[in-house]
CSV table of C-alpha atoms and ligand atoms in Angstrom, one decimal:
chain,number,residue,atom,x,y,z
F,27,UNK,CA,-34.3,-129.9,335.6
F,28,UNK,CA,-38.3,-130.5,336.0
F,29,UNK,CA,-39.0,-133.5,338.2
F,30,UNK,CA,-41.0,-135.0,335.2
F,31,UNK,CA,-38.0,-134.4,332.8
F,32,UNK,CA,-37.4,-137.6,330.7
F,33,UNK,CA,-34.6,-138.6,328.9
F,34,UNK,CA,-34.9,-139.6,324.9
F,35,UNK,CA,-34.6,-143.4,326.2
F,36,UNK,CA,-37.5,-142.9,328.6
F,37,UNK,CA,-39.5,-141.3,325.7
F,38,UNK,CA,-38.9,-143.9,323.3
F,39,UNK,CA,-40.1,-146.6,325.8
F,40,UNK,CA,-43.2,-144.5,326.8
F,41,UNK,CA,-45.0,-143.2,324.1
F,42,UNK,CA,-47.7,-145.4,322.8
F,43,UNK,CA,-47.0,-147.8,319.9
F,44,UNK,CA,-48.5,-150.4,317.7
F,45,UNK,CA,-46.6,-153.3,316.4
F,46,UNK,CA,-48.3,-154.8,313.4
F,47,UNK,CA,-45.5,-157.0,312.2
F,48,UNK,CA,-44.6,-159.1,315.1
F,49,UNK,CA,-43.7,-163.0,314.4
F,50,UNK,CA,-45.0,-164.5,318.1
F,51,UNK,CA,-42.2,-167.0,318.0
F,52,UNK,CA,-39.7,-164.4,317.4
F,53,UNK,CA,-40.8,-163.0,320.9
F,54,UNK,CA,-39.6,-166.3,322.6
F,55,UNK,CA,-37.2,-165.5,325.4
F,56,UNK,CA,-33.7,-167.6,325.4
F,57,UNK,CA,-34.5,-169.1,328.8
F,58,UNK,CA,-37.9,-170.1,327.7
F,59,UNK,CA,-36.8,-171.9,324.6
F,60,UNK,CA,-34.5,-173.8,327.0
F,61,UNK,CA,-37.3,-174.5,329.6
F,62,UNK,CA,-39.2,-176.2,326.8
F,63,UNK,CA,-36.6,-178.2,325.6
F,64,UNK,CA,-36.0,-179.4,329.0
F,65,UNK,CA,-39.8,-180.1,329.6
F,66,UNK,CA,-39.9,-182.4,326.7
F,67,UNK,CA,-36.0,-183.9,326.9
F,68,UNK,CA,-35.0,-182.2,324.0
F,69,UNK,CA,-31.2,-182.2,323.6
F,70,UNK,CA,-30.5,-178.4,323.7
F,71,UNK,CA,-27.3,-176.8,325.3
F,72,UNK,CA,-27.2,-173.4,326.3
F,73,UNK,CA,-24.8,-172.8,323.4
F,74,UNK,CA,-27.1,-174.2,320.7
F,75,UNK,CA,-30.2,-172.1,321.9
F,76,UNK,CA,-27.9,-169.0,321.9
F,77,UNK,CA,-27.1,-169.6,318.2
F,78,UNK,CA,-30.7,-168.4,317.3
F,79,UNK,CA,-30.3,-165.2,319.0
F,80,UNK,CA,-28.7,-162.6,317.5
F,81,UNK,CA,-27.8,-160.9,320.9
F,82,UNK,CA,-25.3,-164.1,321.6
F,83,UNK,CA,-24.2,-165.1,318.1
F,84,UNK,CA,-21.1,-163.2,318.3
F,85,UNK,CA,-20.1,-164.9,321.6
F,86,UNK,CA,-21.2,-168.5,320.4
F,87,UNK,CA,-19.7,-167.9,317.0
F,88,UNK,CA,-22.4,-169.8,315.5
F,89,UNK,CA,-25.4,-168.1,313.5
F,90,UNK,CA,-28.8,-169.7,313.0
F,91,UNK,CA,-31.3,-167.8,310.8
F,92,UNK,CA,-34.7,-166.3,312.4
F,93,UNK,CA,-36.6,-168.9,310.1
F,94,UNK,CA,-34.5,-171.8,311.4
F,95,UNK,CA,-35.4,-170.3,315.1
F,96,UNK,CA,-39.2,-170.3,314.4
F,97,UNK,CA,-39.0,-173.8,312.7
F,98,UNK,CA,-37.2,-175.0,315.7
F,99,UNK,CA,-39.5,-173.5,318.3
F,100,UNK,CA,-42.6,-174.8,316.6
F,101,UNK,CA,-41.4,-178.2,317.4
F,102,UNK,CA,-40.8,-177.6,320.8
F,103,UNK,CA,-44.0,-176.1,322.0
F,104,UNK,CA,-46.5,-179.1,322.6
F,105,UNK,CA,-48.9,-178.1,325.0
F,106,UNK,CA,-51.5,-175.3,324.8
F,107,UNK,CA,-50.0,-173.8,327.9
F,108,UNK,CA,-46.7,-173.3,326.0
F,109,UNK,CA,-48.5,-170.8,323.7
F,110,UNK,CA,-50.1,-169.1,326.7
F,111,UNK,CA,-46.9,-168.7,328.4
F,112,UNK,CA,-45.2,-167.4,325.3
F,113,UNK,CA,-47.9,-164.8,324.3
F,114,UNK,CA,-48.1,-163.6,328.2
F,115,UNK,CA,-44.3,-163.1,328.0
F,116,UNK,CA,-44.7,-161.4,324.6
F,117,UNK,CA,-47.2,-159.1,326.3
F,118,UNK,CA,-44.9,-158.4,329.4
F,119,UNK,CA,-42.0,-157.4,327.1
F,120,UNK,CA,-44.0,-155.2,325.0
F,121,UNK,CA,-45.7,-153.7,327.8
F,122,UNK,CA,-42.4,-152.6,329.6
F,123,UNK,CA,-41.7,-150.7,326.1
F,124,UNK,CA,-45.0,-148.8,325.8
F,125,UNK,CA,-46.4,-151.2,323.2
F,126,UNK,CA,-50.5,-150.8,323.6
F,127,UNK,CA,-51.5,-152.9,320.7
F,128,UNK,CA,-49.7,-155.8,318.7
F,129,UNK,CA,-51.2,-157.9,315.4
F,130,UNK,CA,-49.0,-161.0,315.9
F,131,UNK,CA,-48.4,-163.7,313.3
F,132,UNK,CA,-48.1,-167.4,313.9
F,133,UNK,CA,-47.9,-170.5,311.4
F,134,UNK,CA,-50.9,-172.7,311.9
F,135,UNK,CA,-49.3,-175.5,309.5
F,136,UNK,CA,-46.3,-175.8,311.8
F,137,UNK,CA,-47.7,-176.5,314.9
F,138,UNK,CA,-47.8,-179.7,316.8
F,139,UNK,CA,-51.5,-178.9,318.0
F,140,UNK,CA,-54.5,-178.2,315.9
F,141,UNK,CA,-55.7,-174.8,314.8
F,142,UNK,CA,-58.7,-174.5,317.3
F,143,UNK,CA,-56.5,-175.4,320.2
F,144,UNK,CA,-53.8,-173.1,319.6
F,145,UNK,CA,-56.2,-170.5,318.7
F,146,UNK,CA,-58.0,-171.0,322.1
F,147,UNK,CA,-54.9,-171.1,324.3
F,148,UNK,CA,-53.9,-167.8,322.7
F,149,UNK,CA,-57.0,-166.2,323.1
F,150,UNK,CA,-57.4,-166.9,326.7
F,151,UNK,CA,-53.7,-165.5,327.3
F,152,UNK,CA,-54.7,-162.4,325.3
F,153,UNK,CA,-57.6,-162.0,327.7
F,154,UNK,CA,-55.3,-162.4,330.6
F,155,UNK,CA,-52.6,-160.1,328.9
F,156,UNK,CA,-55.5,-157.5,328.6
F,157,UNK,CA,-56.7,-158.0,332.2
F,158,UNK,CA,-53.3,-157.6,333.7
F,159,UNK,CA,-51.6,-155.0,331.5
F,160,UNK,CA,-54.2,-153.3,329.2
F,161,UNK,CA,-52.2,-154.5,326.1
F,162,UNK,CA,-54.3,-155.5,323.2
F,163,UNK,CA,-53.2,-158.6,321.0
F,164,UNK,CA,-55.0,-159.9,317.9
F,165,UNK,CA,-53.7,-162.7,315.7
F,166,UNK,CA,-52.9,-163.2,312.1
F,167,UNK,CA,-52.5,-166.7,311.2
F,168,UNK,CA,-49.8,-166.9,308.5
F,169,UNK,CA,-48.9,-169.1,305.4
F,170,UNK,CA,-45.6,-170.8,305.5
F,171,UNK,CA,-44.9,-170.2,301.9
F,172,UNK,CA,-42.0,-173.1,302.1
F,173,UNK,CA,-45.3,-175.7,302.2
F,174,UNK,CA,-47.9,-176.2,299.3
F,175,UNK,CA,-50.3,-174.0,298.4
F,176,UNK,CA,-52.7,-176.6,299.4
F,177,UNK,CA,-51.5,-176.6,303.0
F,178,UNK,CA,-52.2,-172.9,302.7
F,179,UNK,CA,-55.7,-173.6,301.6
F,180,UNK,CA,-56.1,-176.1,304.3
F,181,UNK,CA,-55.0,-173.3,307.0
F,182,UNK,CA,-57.7,-170.8,305.5
F,183,UNK,CA,-60.5,-173.6,305.7
F,184,UNK,CA,-59.7,-174.3,309.3
F,185,UNK,CA,-59.7,-170.3,310.2
F,186,UNK,CA,-63.3,-170.5,308.4
F,187,UNK,CA,-64.6,-173.8,310.2
F,188,UNK,CA,-63.4,-172.2,313.6
F,189,UNK,CA,-63.8,-168.5,313.5
F,190,UNK,CA,-62.7,-166.5,316.2
F,191,UNK,CA,-63.2,-162.4,316.8
F,192,UNK,CA,-59.4,-162.0,317.7
F,193,UNK,CA,-58.3,-163.7,314.3
F,194,UNK,CA,-58.3,-160.7,312.1
F,195,UNK,CA,-56.8,-161.7,308.8
F,196,UNK,CA,-53.8,-163.7,307.2
F,197,UNK,CA,-50.3,-163.3,306.1
F,198,UNK,CA,-47.5,-165.1,304.3
F,199,UNK,CA,-44.1,-165.5,305.6
F,200,UNK,CA,-40.7,-167.7,305.4
F,201,UNK,CA,-38.5,-168.1,302.3
F,202,UNK,CA,-40.0,-166.2,299.4
F,203,UNK,CA,-37.4,-167.2,296.6
F,204,UNK,CA,-39.4,-170.0,295.0
F,205,UNK,CA,-42.7,-168.9,296.6
F,206,UNK,CA,-44.2,-165.4,295.3
F,207,UNK,CA,-47.2,-164.5,296.7
F,208,UNK,CA,-49.4,-165.3,293.6
F,209,UNK,CA,-48.6,-168.9,294.1
F,210,UNK,CA,-51.0,-168.9,296.9
F,211,UNK,CA,-53.9,-166.8,295.5
F,212,UNK,CA,-56.6,-169.5,296.2
F,213,UNK,CA,-55.9,-169.2,300.2
F,214,UNK,CA,-56.0,-165.6,299.8
F,215,UNK,CA,-59.3,-165.6,297.8
F,216,UNK,CA,-60.9,-167.7,300.4
F,217,UNK,CA,-60.0,-165.6,303.2
F,218,UNK,CA,-61.0,-162.5,301.4
F,219,UNK,CA,-64.5,-164.0,300.6
F,220,UNK,CA,-64.7,-164.7,304.4
F,221,UNK,CA,-64.1,-161.0,305.3
F,222,UNK,CA,-60.5,-161.5,306.5
F,223,UNK,CA,-57.9,-158.8,305.9
F,224,UNK,CA,-54.7,-159.6,304.0
F,225,UNK,CA,-51.0,-158.8,304.5
F,226,UNK,CA,-48.2,-160.3,303.0
F,227,UNK,CA,-44.4,-160.6,303.2
F,228,UNK,CA,-43.4,-159.2,299.8
F,229,UNK,CA,-39.8,-158.4,298.0
F,230,UNK,CA,-37.9,-159.4,301.2
F,231,UNK,CA,-34.4,-160.6,300.9
F,232,UNK,CA,-33.7,-158.0,298.3
F,233,UNK,CA,-36.2,-159.8,295.6
F,234,UNK,CA,-37.7,-158.2,292.8
F,235,UNK,CA,-40.2,-155.3,293.3
F,236,UNK,CA,-42.7,-157.2,290.9
F,237,UNK,CA,-43.7,-159.3,294.5
F,238,UNK,CA,-45.1,-156.3,296.1
F,239,UNK,CA,-46.8,-155.3,292.9
F,240,UNK,CA,-48.5,-158.6,292.5
F,241,UNK,CA,-49.4,-158.6,296.1
F,242,UNK,CA,-51.2,-155.3,295.9
F,243,UNK,CA,-52.6,-155.2,292.2
F,244,UNK,CA,-53.4,-159.0,292.0
F,245,UNK,CA,-53.9,-160.5,295.5
F,246,UNK,CA,-55.3,-157.1,296.7
F,247,UNK,CA,-53.6,-157.1,300.3
F,248,UNK,CA,-54.6,-154.6,302.6
F,249,UNK,CA,-50.6,-154.0,303.6
F,250,UNK,CA,-47.3,-155.0,302.7
F,251,UNK,CA,-44.8,-156.5,305.0
F,252,UNK,CA,-41.2,-155.4,304.0
F,253,UNK,CA,-41.4,-154.6,300.2
F,254,UNK,CA,-38.3,-152.8,300.3
F,255,UNK,CA,-37.4,-153.2,296.5
F,256,UNK,CA,-40.4,-151.1,295.6
F,257,UNK,CA,-37.7,-148.2,295.5
F,258,UNK,CA,-36.3,-149.7,292.4
F,259,UNK,CA,-39.4,-148.6,290.7
F,260,UNK,CA,-40.3,-144.9,291.0
F,261,UNK,CA,-43.6,-145.3,289.2
F,262,UNK,CA,-45.0,-147.9,291.9
F,263,UNK,CA,-43.5,-145.9,294.7
F,264,UNK,CA,-45.3,-142.9,293.5
F,265,UNK,CA,-48.5,-144.8,292.9
F,266,UNK,CA,-48.5,-146.5,296.3
F,267,UNK,CA,-47.7,-143.4,298.1
F,268,UNK,CA,-50.6,-141.4,296.8
F,269,UNK,CA,-52.8,-144.8,297.5
F,270,UNK,CA,-51.3,-144.6,301.0
F,271,UNK,CA,-50.8,-148.5,300.9
F,272,UNK,CA,-49.4,-149.4,304.3
F,273,UNK,CA,-46.0,-151.0,304.6
F,274,UNK,CA,-44.7,-152.6,307.7
F,275,UNK,CA,-40.7,-151.8,307.6
F,276,UNK,CA,-38.1,-153.5,309.9
F,277,UNK,CA,-35.0,-151.7,310.8
F,278,UNK,CA,-33.5,-154.9,312.1
F,279,UNK,CA,-34.3,-156.8,309.0
F,280,UNK,CA,-31.0,-159.1,308.3
F,281,UNK,CA,-30.8,-158.8,304.5
F,282,UNK,CA,-29.6,-155.1,304.6
F,283,UNK,CA,-27.1,-155.6,307.6
F,284,UNK,CA,-25.5,-158.3,305.4
F,285,UNK,CA,-25.7,-156.0,302.4
F,286,UNK,CA,-24.0,-152.9,304.2
F,287,UNK,CA,-22.1,-154.4,307.1
F,288,UNK,CA,-20.3,-151.0,307.7
F,289,UNK,CA,-22.9,-149.0,310.2
F,290,UNK,CA,-22.6,-145.6,308.2
F,291,UNK,CA,-23.3,-147.0,304.9
F,292,UNK,CA,-26.3,-149.2,306.3
F,293,UNK,CA,-27.7,-146.1,307.8
F,294,UNK,CA,-27.4,-143.9,304.8
F,295,UNK,CA,-28.7,-146.5,302.1
F,296,UNK,CA,-31.4,-148.3,303.8
F,297,UNK,CA,-34.6,-148.4,301.7
F,298,UNK,CA,-36.5,-147.3,304.7
F,299,UNK,CA,-35.0,-143.9,304.2
F,300,UNK,CA,-35.8,-143.9,300.6
F,301,UNK,CA,-39.5,-145.0,301.2
F,302,UNK,CA,-39.8,-142.1,303.6
F,303,UNK,CA,-38.4,-139.6,301.5
F,304,UNK,CA,-41.3,-140.4,298.6
F,305,UNK,CA,-43.8,-140.2,301.1
F,306,UNK,CA,-44.8,-143.5,301.4
F,307,UNK,CA,-47.0,-145.2,304.5
F,308,UNK,CA,-44.4,-147.0,306.5
F,309,UNK,CA,-44.6,-148.5,309.9
F,310,UNK,CA,-41.8,-149.5,312.0
F,311,UNK,CA,-42.1,-152.8,313.5
F,312,UNK,CA,-39.8,-155.3,315.2
F,313,UNK,CA,-40.3,-158.6,313.3
F,314,UNK,CA,-38.5,-161.1,315.6
F,315,UNK,CA,-38.1,-159.2,318.9
F,316,UNK,CA,-35.7,-161.4,321.0
F,317,UNK,CA,-34.4,-163.4,318.1
F,318,UNK,CA,-33.3,-160.2,316.3
F,319,UNK,CA,-32.4,-158.4,319.7
F,320,UNK,CA,-34.8,-155.7,319.4
F,321,UNK,CA,-37.7,-153.9,321.2
F,322,UNK,CA,-40.2,-151.5,319.8
F,323,UNK,CA,-38.7,-148.8,321.7
F,324,UNK,CA,-35.4,-149.7,320.1
F,325,UNK,CA,-36.9,-149.9,316.6
F,326,UNK,CA,-38.2,-146.2,316.9
F,327,UNK,CA,-34.9,-145.2,318.3
F,328,UNK,CA,-33.0,-146.6,315.4
F,329,UNK,CA,-35.4,-144.4,313.0
F,330,UNK,CA,-34.2,-141.2,314.8
F,331,UNK,CA,-30.8,-142.0,315.8
F,332,UNK,CA,-29.4,-144.1,312.9
F,333,UNK,CA,-31.8,-143.3,309.8
F,334,UNK,CA,-32.1,-139.2,310.7
F,335,UNK,CA,-36.1,-138.9,311.5
F,336,UNK,CA,-37.0,-136.1,313.6
F,337,UNK,CA,-39.9,-136.6,316.2
F,338,UNK,CA,-42.5,-135.2,314.1
F,339,UNK,CA,-42.0,-138.0,311.6
F,340,UNK,CA,-41.9,-140.6,314.7
F,341,UNK,CA,-45.4,-139.1,315.6
F,342,UNK,CA,-46.6,-139.4,311.9
F,343,UNK,CA,-45.4,-143.2,312.0
F,344,UNK,CA,-47.3,-143.7,315.2
F,345,UNK,CA,-50.2,-142.5,313.7
F,346,UNK,CA,-49.7,-144.6,310.3
F,347,UNK,CA,-49.4,-147.5,312.6
F,348,UNK,CA,-52.8,-146.9,314.4
F,349,UNK,CA,-54.5,-145.9,310.9
F,350,UNK,CA,-53.1,-149.1,309.1
F,351,UNK,CA,-54.4,-151.6,312.3
F,352,UNK,CA,-57.4,-153.8,311.9
F,353,UNK,CA,-59.1,-152.6,314.7
F,354,UNK,CA,-62.8,-151.0,314.4
F,355,UNK,CA,-62.7,-147.4,313.4
F,356,UNK,CA,-64.3,-146.1,316.5
F,357,UNK,CA,-61.2,-147.5,318.7
F,358,UNK,CA,-58.9,-146.2,316.1
F,359,UNK,CA,-60.2,-142.6,316.4
F,360,UNK,CA,-60.0,-143.0,320.0
F,361,UNK,CA,-56.3,-144.1,319.8
F,362,UNK,CA,-55.4,-141.3,317.5
F,363,UNK,CA,-56.8,-138.7,319.9
F,364,UNK,CA,-55.3,-140.3,323.1
F,365,UNK,CA,-51.9,-141.2,321.8
F,366,UNK,CA,-51.1,-137.9,320.0
F,367,UNK,CA,-52.1,-136.2,323.1
F,368,UNK,CA,-49.7,-138.6,325.1
F,369,UNK,CA,-46.7,-138.5,322.6
F,370,UNK,CA,-47.0,-134.6,322.6
F,371,UNK,CA,-47.0,-134.3,326.5
F,372,UNK,CA,-44.1,-136.5,326.8
F,373,UNK,CA,-42.2,-134.7,324.1
F,374,UNK,CA,-42.6,-131.5,326.2
F,375,UNK,CA,-41.1,-133.1,329.0
F,376,UNK,CA,-37.8,-134.2,327.0
F,377,UNK,CA,-34.6,-133.0,328.6
F,378,UNK,CA,-33.6,-132.3,325.1
F,379,UNK,CA,-34.7,-133.0,321.4
F,380,UNK,CA,-32.5,-135.5,319.5
F,381,UNK,CA,-29.6,-133.8,317.7
F,382,UNK,CA,-29.3,-135.1,314.0
F,383,UNK,CA,-26.6,-134.5,311.5
F,384,UNK,CA,-27.8,-132.0,309.2
F,385,UNK,CA,-27.1,-134.5,306.0
F,386,UNK,CA,-29.0,-137.2,307.6
F,387,UNK,CA,-32.0,-135.4,308.9
F,388,UNK,CA,-35.5,-136.6,307.3
F,389,UNK,CA,-38.6,-134.7,308.0
F,390,UNK,CA,-41.4,-137.3,307.0
F,391,UNK,CA,-44.7,-136.3,306.2
F,392,UNK,CA,-47.6,-138.1,304.5
P,410,ZN,ZN1,-41.6,-161.1,309.1
């Protein structure tokens, strides 16, 4: 064996990655949640806290959802230094996984602190993370769709009043059932008029594909987050494949785990596979890193070992992530060259290529 030989696990951890769908508070470590509770005298036992974390829910027997976790955490973070701490820990965990770039969501309408105060705290931590680790992080203020459209407009007006070069665009998240993206058209329009990029969680939780269509055709988003039920409309799949619209997709998505609790069924039926087979522009992302008990390396591992993609497919997804990110084109061109070189170099050092069952294998190209 060569001294430079690496295992598949090392490969997933080391090749350069960009995560374009990352909720900042989904990346709060369990011990950090507990430390905030202690700092502000909030009654929270370790058992209570563990109920928010998928890694511990079996042991506690209590399951609290990701949205509940984020809502609770916003109330626990009361000083700028709390946001800085979380951002630096997010950077450390991502850096250890070979992540070079993150675009992270946070919800300004949920914070105890004002928009410019949180933005400044995050921006300072972003600079520190870059100096210490070389990781680049940028911000996507996100609409809490469980609140009113007027609050969304107020959020965008705050962004316009306090512009920051690290704030690249807007998103929308939380429970979609009674809050399709068009309800927030005004906030999106103001953001677009001021040069912000647009993305939106659409057709999550098994909701109808028209939410994706509305996001793309009416709101004119640059990217879709989730969007899985688009596969129920083959004509749209074909249209968006040809247009190359980027979809951030989440292997750890809760809805499909519940849909197919049996592992093999989940592997076979997951819409991410169908989207890929149709040549859609998909980008694997983590969504809620610690809350979902995942990492960027694990996210790509699942794509191979559970969904059956080969390593050429993985490289295509890495390329997709660079092309779909909101950094300047010169930097993206540089990343395309450097990251591809690094991916290939690491691949040649693999002890063995992954073995994929023939009936599951997908060679994904665009
Ligand atoms: Zn999300």
